[in-house]
Short mmCIF file of C-alpha atoms and ligand atoms in Angstrom, two decimals:
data_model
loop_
_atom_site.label_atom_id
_atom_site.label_comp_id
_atom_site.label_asym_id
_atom_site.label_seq_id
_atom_site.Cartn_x
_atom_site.Cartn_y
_atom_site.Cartn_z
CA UNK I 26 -25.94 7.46 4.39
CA UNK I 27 -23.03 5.67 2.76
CA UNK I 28 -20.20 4.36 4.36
CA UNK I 29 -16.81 5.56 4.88
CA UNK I 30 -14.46 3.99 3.37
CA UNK I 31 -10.51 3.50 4.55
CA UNK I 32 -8.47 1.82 1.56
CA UNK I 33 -4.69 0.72 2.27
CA UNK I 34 -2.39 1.89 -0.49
CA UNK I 35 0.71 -1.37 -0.19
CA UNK I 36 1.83 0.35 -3.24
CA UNK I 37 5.37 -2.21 -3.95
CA UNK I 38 5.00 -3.98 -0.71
CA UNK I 39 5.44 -6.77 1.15
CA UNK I 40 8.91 -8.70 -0.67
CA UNK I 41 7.01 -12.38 -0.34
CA UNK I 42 3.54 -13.53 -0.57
CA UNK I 43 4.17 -15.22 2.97
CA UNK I 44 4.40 -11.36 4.43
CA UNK I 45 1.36 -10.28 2.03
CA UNK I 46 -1.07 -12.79 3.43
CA UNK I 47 0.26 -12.40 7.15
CA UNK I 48 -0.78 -8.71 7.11
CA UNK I 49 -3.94 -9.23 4.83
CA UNK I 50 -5.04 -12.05 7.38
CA UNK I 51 -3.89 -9.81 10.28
CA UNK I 52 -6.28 -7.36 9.23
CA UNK I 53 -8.97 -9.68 8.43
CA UNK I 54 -8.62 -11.47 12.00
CA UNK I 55 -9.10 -7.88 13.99
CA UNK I 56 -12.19 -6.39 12.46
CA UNK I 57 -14.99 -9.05 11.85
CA UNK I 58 -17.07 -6.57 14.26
CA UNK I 59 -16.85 -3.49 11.90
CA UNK I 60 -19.85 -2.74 10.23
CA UNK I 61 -19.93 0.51 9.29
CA UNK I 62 -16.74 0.93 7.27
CA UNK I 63 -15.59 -0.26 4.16
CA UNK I 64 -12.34 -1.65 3.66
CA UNK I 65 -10.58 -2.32 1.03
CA UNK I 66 -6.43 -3.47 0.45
CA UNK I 67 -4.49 -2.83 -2.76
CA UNK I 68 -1.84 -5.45 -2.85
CA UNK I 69 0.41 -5.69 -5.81
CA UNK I 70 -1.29 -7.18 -8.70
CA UNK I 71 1.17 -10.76 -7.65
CA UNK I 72 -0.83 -11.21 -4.68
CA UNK I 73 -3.99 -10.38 -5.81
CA UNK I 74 -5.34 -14.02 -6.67
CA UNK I 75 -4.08 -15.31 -3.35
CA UNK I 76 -5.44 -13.00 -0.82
CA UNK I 77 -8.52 -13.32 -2.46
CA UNK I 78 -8.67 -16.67 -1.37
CA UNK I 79 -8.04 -15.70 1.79
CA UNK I 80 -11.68 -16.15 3.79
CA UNK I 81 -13.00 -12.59 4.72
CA UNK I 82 -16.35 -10.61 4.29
CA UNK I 83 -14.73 -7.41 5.39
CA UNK I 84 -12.14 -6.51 3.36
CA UNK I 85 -12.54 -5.61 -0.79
CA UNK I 86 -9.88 -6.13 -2.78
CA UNK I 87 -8.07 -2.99 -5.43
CA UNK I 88 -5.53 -3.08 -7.85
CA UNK I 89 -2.74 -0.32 -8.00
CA UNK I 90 -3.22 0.02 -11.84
CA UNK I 91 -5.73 -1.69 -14.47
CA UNK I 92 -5.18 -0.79 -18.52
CA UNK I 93 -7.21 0.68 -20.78
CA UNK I 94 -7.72 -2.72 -23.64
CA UNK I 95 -9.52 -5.41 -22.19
CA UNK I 96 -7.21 -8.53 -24.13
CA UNK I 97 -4.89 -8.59 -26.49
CA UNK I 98 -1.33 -7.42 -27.45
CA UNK I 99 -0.16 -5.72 -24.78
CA UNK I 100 2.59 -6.89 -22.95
CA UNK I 101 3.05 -6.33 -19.44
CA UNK I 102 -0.28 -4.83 -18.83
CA UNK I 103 -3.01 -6.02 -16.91
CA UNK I 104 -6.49 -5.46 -17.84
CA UNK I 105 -9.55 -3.95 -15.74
CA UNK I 106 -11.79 -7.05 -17.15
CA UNK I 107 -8.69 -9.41 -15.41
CA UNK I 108 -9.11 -7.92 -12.20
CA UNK I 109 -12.67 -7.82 -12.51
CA UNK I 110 -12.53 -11.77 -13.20
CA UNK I 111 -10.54 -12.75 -10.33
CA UNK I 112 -12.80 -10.93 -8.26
CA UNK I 113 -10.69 -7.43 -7.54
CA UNK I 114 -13.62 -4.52 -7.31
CA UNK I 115 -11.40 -1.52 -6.97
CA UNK I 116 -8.70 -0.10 -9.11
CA UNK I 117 -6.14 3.04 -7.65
CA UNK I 118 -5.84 4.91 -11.31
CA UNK I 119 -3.36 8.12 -11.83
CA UNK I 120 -1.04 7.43 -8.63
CA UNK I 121 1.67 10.65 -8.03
CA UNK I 122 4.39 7.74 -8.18
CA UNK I 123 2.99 6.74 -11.10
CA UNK I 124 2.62 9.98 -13.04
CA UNK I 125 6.10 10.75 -12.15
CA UNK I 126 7.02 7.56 -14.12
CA UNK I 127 5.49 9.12 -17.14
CA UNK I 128 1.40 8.05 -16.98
CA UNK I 129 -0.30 11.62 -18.45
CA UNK I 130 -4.02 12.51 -17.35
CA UNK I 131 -4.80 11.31 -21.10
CA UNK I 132 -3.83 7.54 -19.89
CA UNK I 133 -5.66 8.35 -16.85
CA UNK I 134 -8.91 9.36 -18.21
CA UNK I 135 -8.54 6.44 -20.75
CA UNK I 136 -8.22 3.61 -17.76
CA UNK I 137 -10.91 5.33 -15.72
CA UNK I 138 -13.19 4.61 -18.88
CA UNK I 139 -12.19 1.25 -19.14
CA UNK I 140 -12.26 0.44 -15.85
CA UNK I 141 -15.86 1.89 -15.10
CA UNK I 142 -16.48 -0.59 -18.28
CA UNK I 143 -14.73 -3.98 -16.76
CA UNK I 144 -17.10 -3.03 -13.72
CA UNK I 145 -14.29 -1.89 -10.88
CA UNK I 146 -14.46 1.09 -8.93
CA UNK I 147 -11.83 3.86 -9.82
CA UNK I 148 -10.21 5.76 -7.42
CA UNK I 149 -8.83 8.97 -8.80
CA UNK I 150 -5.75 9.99 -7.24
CA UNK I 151 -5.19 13.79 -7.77
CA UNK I 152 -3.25 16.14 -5.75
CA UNK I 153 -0.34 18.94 -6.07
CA UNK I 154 3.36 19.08 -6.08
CA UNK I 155 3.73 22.19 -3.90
CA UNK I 156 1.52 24.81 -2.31
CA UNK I 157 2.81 28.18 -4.01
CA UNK I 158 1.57 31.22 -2.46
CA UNK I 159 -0.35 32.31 -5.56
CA UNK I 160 -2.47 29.10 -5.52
CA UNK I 161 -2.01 28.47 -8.48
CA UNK I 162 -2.78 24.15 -6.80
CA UNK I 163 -6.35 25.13 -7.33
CA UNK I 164 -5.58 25.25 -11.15
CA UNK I 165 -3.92 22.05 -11.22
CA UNK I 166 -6.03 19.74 -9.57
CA UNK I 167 -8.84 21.53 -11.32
CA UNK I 168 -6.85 20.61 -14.60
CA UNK I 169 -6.20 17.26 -13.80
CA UNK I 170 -9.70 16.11 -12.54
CA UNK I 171 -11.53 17.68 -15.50
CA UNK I 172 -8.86 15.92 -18.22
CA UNK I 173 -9.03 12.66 -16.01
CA UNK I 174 -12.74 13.01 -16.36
CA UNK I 175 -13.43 14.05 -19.78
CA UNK I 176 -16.44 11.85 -21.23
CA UNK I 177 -17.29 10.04 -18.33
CA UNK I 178 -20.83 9.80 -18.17
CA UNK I 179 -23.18 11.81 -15.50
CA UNK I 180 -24.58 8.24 -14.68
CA UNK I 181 -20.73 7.50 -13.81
CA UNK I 182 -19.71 9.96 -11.50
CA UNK I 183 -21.54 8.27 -8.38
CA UNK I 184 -19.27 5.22 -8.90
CA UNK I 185 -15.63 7.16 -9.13
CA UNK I 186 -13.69 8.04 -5.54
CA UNK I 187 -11.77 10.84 -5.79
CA UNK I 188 -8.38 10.52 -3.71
CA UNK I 189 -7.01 13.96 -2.82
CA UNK I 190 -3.27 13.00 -2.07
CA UNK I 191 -1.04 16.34 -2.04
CA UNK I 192 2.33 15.08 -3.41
CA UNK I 193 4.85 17.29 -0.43
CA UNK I 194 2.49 15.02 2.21
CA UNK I 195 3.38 11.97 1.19
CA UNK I 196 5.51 9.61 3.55
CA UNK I 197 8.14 9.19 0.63
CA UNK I 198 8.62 12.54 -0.33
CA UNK I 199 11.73 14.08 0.00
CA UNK I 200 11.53 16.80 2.68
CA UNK I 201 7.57 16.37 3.20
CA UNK I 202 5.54 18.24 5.35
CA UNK I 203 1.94 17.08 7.01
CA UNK I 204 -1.17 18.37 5.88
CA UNK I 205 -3.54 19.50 7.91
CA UNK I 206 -7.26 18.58 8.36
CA UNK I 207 -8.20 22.60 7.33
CA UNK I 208 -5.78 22.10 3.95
CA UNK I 209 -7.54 18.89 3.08
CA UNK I 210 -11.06 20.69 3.64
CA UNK I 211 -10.51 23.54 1.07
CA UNK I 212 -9.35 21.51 -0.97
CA UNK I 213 -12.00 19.02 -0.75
CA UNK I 214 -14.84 21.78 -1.11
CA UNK I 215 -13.15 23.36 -4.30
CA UNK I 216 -13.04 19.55 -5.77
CA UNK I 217 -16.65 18.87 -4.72
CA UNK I 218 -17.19 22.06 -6.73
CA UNK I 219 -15.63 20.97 -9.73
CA UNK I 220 -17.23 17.16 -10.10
CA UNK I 221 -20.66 19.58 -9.52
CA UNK I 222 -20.43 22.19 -11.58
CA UNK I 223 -19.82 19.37 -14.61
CA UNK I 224 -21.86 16.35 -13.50
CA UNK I 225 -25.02 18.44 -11.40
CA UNK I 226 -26.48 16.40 -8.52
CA UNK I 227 -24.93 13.57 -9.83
CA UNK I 228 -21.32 13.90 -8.17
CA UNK I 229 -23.57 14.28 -4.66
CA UNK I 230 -22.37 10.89 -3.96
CA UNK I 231 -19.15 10.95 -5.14
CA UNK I 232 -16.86 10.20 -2.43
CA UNK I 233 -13.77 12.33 -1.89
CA UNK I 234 -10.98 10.66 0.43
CA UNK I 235 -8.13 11.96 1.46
CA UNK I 236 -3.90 10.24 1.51
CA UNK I 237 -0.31 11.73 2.52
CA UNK I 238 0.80 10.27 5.36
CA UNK I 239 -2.69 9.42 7.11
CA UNK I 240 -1.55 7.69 10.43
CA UNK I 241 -3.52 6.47 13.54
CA UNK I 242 -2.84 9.89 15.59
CA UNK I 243 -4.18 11.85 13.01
CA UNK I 244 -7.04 10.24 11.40
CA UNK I 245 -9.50 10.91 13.48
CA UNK I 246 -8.95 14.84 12.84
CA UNK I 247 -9.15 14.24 9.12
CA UNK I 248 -12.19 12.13 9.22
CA UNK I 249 -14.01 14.75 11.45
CA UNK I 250 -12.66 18.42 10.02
CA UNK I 251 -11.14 17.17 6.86
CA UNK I 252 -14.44 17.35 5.00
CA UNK I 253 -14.03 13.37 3.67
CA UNK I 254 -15.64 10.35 2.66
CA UNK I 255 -12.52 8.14 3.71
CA UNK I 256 -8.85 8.10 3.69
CA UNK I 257 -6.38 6.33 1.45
CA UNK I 258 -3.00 5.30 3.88
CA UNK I 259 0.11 4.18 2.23
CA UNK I 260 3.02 3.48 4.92
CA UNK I 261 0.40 3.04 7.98
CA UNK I 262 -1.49 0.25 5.76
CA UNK I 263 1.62 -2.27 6.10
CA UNK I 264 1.57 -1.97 10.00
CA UNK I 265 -1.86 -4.05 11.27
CA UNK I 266 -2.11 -2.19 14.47
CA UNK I 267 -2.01 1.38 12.89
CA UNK I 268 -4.06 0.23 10.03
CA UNK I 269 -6.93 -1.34 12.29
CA UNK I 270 -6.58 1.71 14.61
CA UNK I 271 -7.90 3.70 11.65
CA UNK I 272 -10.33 1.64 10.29
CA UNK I 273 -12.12 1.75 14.19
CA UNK I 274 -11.48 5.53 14.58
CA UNK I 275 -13.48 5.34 11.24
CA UNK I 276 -16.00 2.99 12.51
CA UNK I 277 -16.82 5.28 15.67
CA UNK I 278 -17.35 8.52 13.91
CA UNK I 279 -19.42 7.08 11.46
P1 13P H 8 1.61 7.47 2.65
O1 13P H 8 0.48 7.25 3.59
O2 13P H 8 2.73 6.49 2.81
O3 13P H 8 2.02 8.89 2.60
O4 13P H 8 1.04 7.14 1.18
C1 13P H 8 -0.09 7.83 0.73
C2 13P H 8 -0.40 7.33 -0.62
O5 13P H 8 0.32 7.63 -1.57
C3 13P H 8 -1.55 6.44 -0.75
O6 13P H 8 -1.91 6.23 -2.08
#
């Protein structure tokens, strides 16, 4: 069976490097004994190079973001094939915060490509504004995974995480409200539906994971009735107790 996997979102956090590689060696220093689990921190790409240097077995590094052309002129972006080269292995691709800054599926599915291509892992953040009583969420994450997906290969699909993070759960959103384990599962079955129905046995593996406020006091419920391969904490990555809590609630289930 494959691991679990917990991955902390820092999204634009710490301010200094000094803060970035307390917490990162923090983490490191508290679970040398997990086995079971994989971990992985996405830092901001500025801190990237440094944590990496940072002596740990246990902990994989992501980026927040990767573009889709591997060198050239494009200024301010930051290649998969960089992060590949400095030796980041995961890459968070079609953020909420980010598609509310104007990325479309179409970039999405473009830097999934690429990425898959510079060798990273992608993980596919998808997930709903609101939950309107005609369900009409089923049609959008539907929409969104299958134009986020379009022409990636069958052989592919194995390698992609899908993050199911419903926008009105998140920590920073405006009048929020928590999901619960039981939303996350039909959700996670209809995905797990979707990735089938187009890739066949191939998206067996896929792993879906779940974000929106994922804390210490209710991970464990997700993890066991949530139907997931993982979680994906924002806030409760930046705080090392919370954020080792979680990855040993992960380690005992699994
Ligand atoms: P919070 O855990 O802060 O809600 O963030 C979730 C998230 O957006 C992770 O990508």
């Amino acid at each position: 069976m494959s691991k679990k996997i917990i991955i902390g979102n820092w999204k634009m956090n710490p301010l200094t490097l000094k803060e970035a590689e307390k917490l990162f060696s923090g983490i490191a220093k508290e679970i040398s004994s997990i086995k079971k689990t994989e971990v992985v921190i996405c830092p901001s790409f500025l801190y990237l190079e440094k944590l990496k240097k940072i002596r740990t077995s246990k902990i994989k590094l992501g980026a927040q973001n990767a573009f889709w052309g591997e060198v050239g002129a494009f200024t301010g972006e930051v290649s998969g094939e960089m992060l590949y080269n400095i030796g980041v292995q995961y890459v968070i691709l079609g953020h909420s915060e980010r598609r509310a800054l104007g990325e479309s599926s179409n970039d999405v599915n473009k830097k999934i490509k690429a990425s898959l291509e510079a060798g990273l892992i992608p993980i596919l953040c998808v997930g709903e504004n609101i939950r309107d009583e005609s369900h009409n969420y089923f049609n959008f994450v539907k929409t969104e995974i299958e134009e986020c997906l379009m022409g990636v290969s069958k052989n592919s699909i194995s390698k992609i995480i899908i993050a199911y993070e419903p926008i009105w759960a998140i920590s920073s959103t405006p009048n929020r409200k928590d999901a619960t384990p039981a939303d996350c599962l039909e959700m996670v079955i209809f995905i797990r539906k979707i990735i089938s129905d187009k890739f066949r046995k191939e998206a067996y593996r896929t792993k879906i994971i779940y974000g929106g406020s994922v804390n210490e006091k209710d991970a464990k419920e997700f993890l066991k009735n949530g139907g997931v391969d993982g979680l994906l904490p924002g806030r409760a990555s930046l705080d090392v107790k919370k954020f080792i809590e979680i990855i040993k609630i992960c380690e005992v289930l699994n």
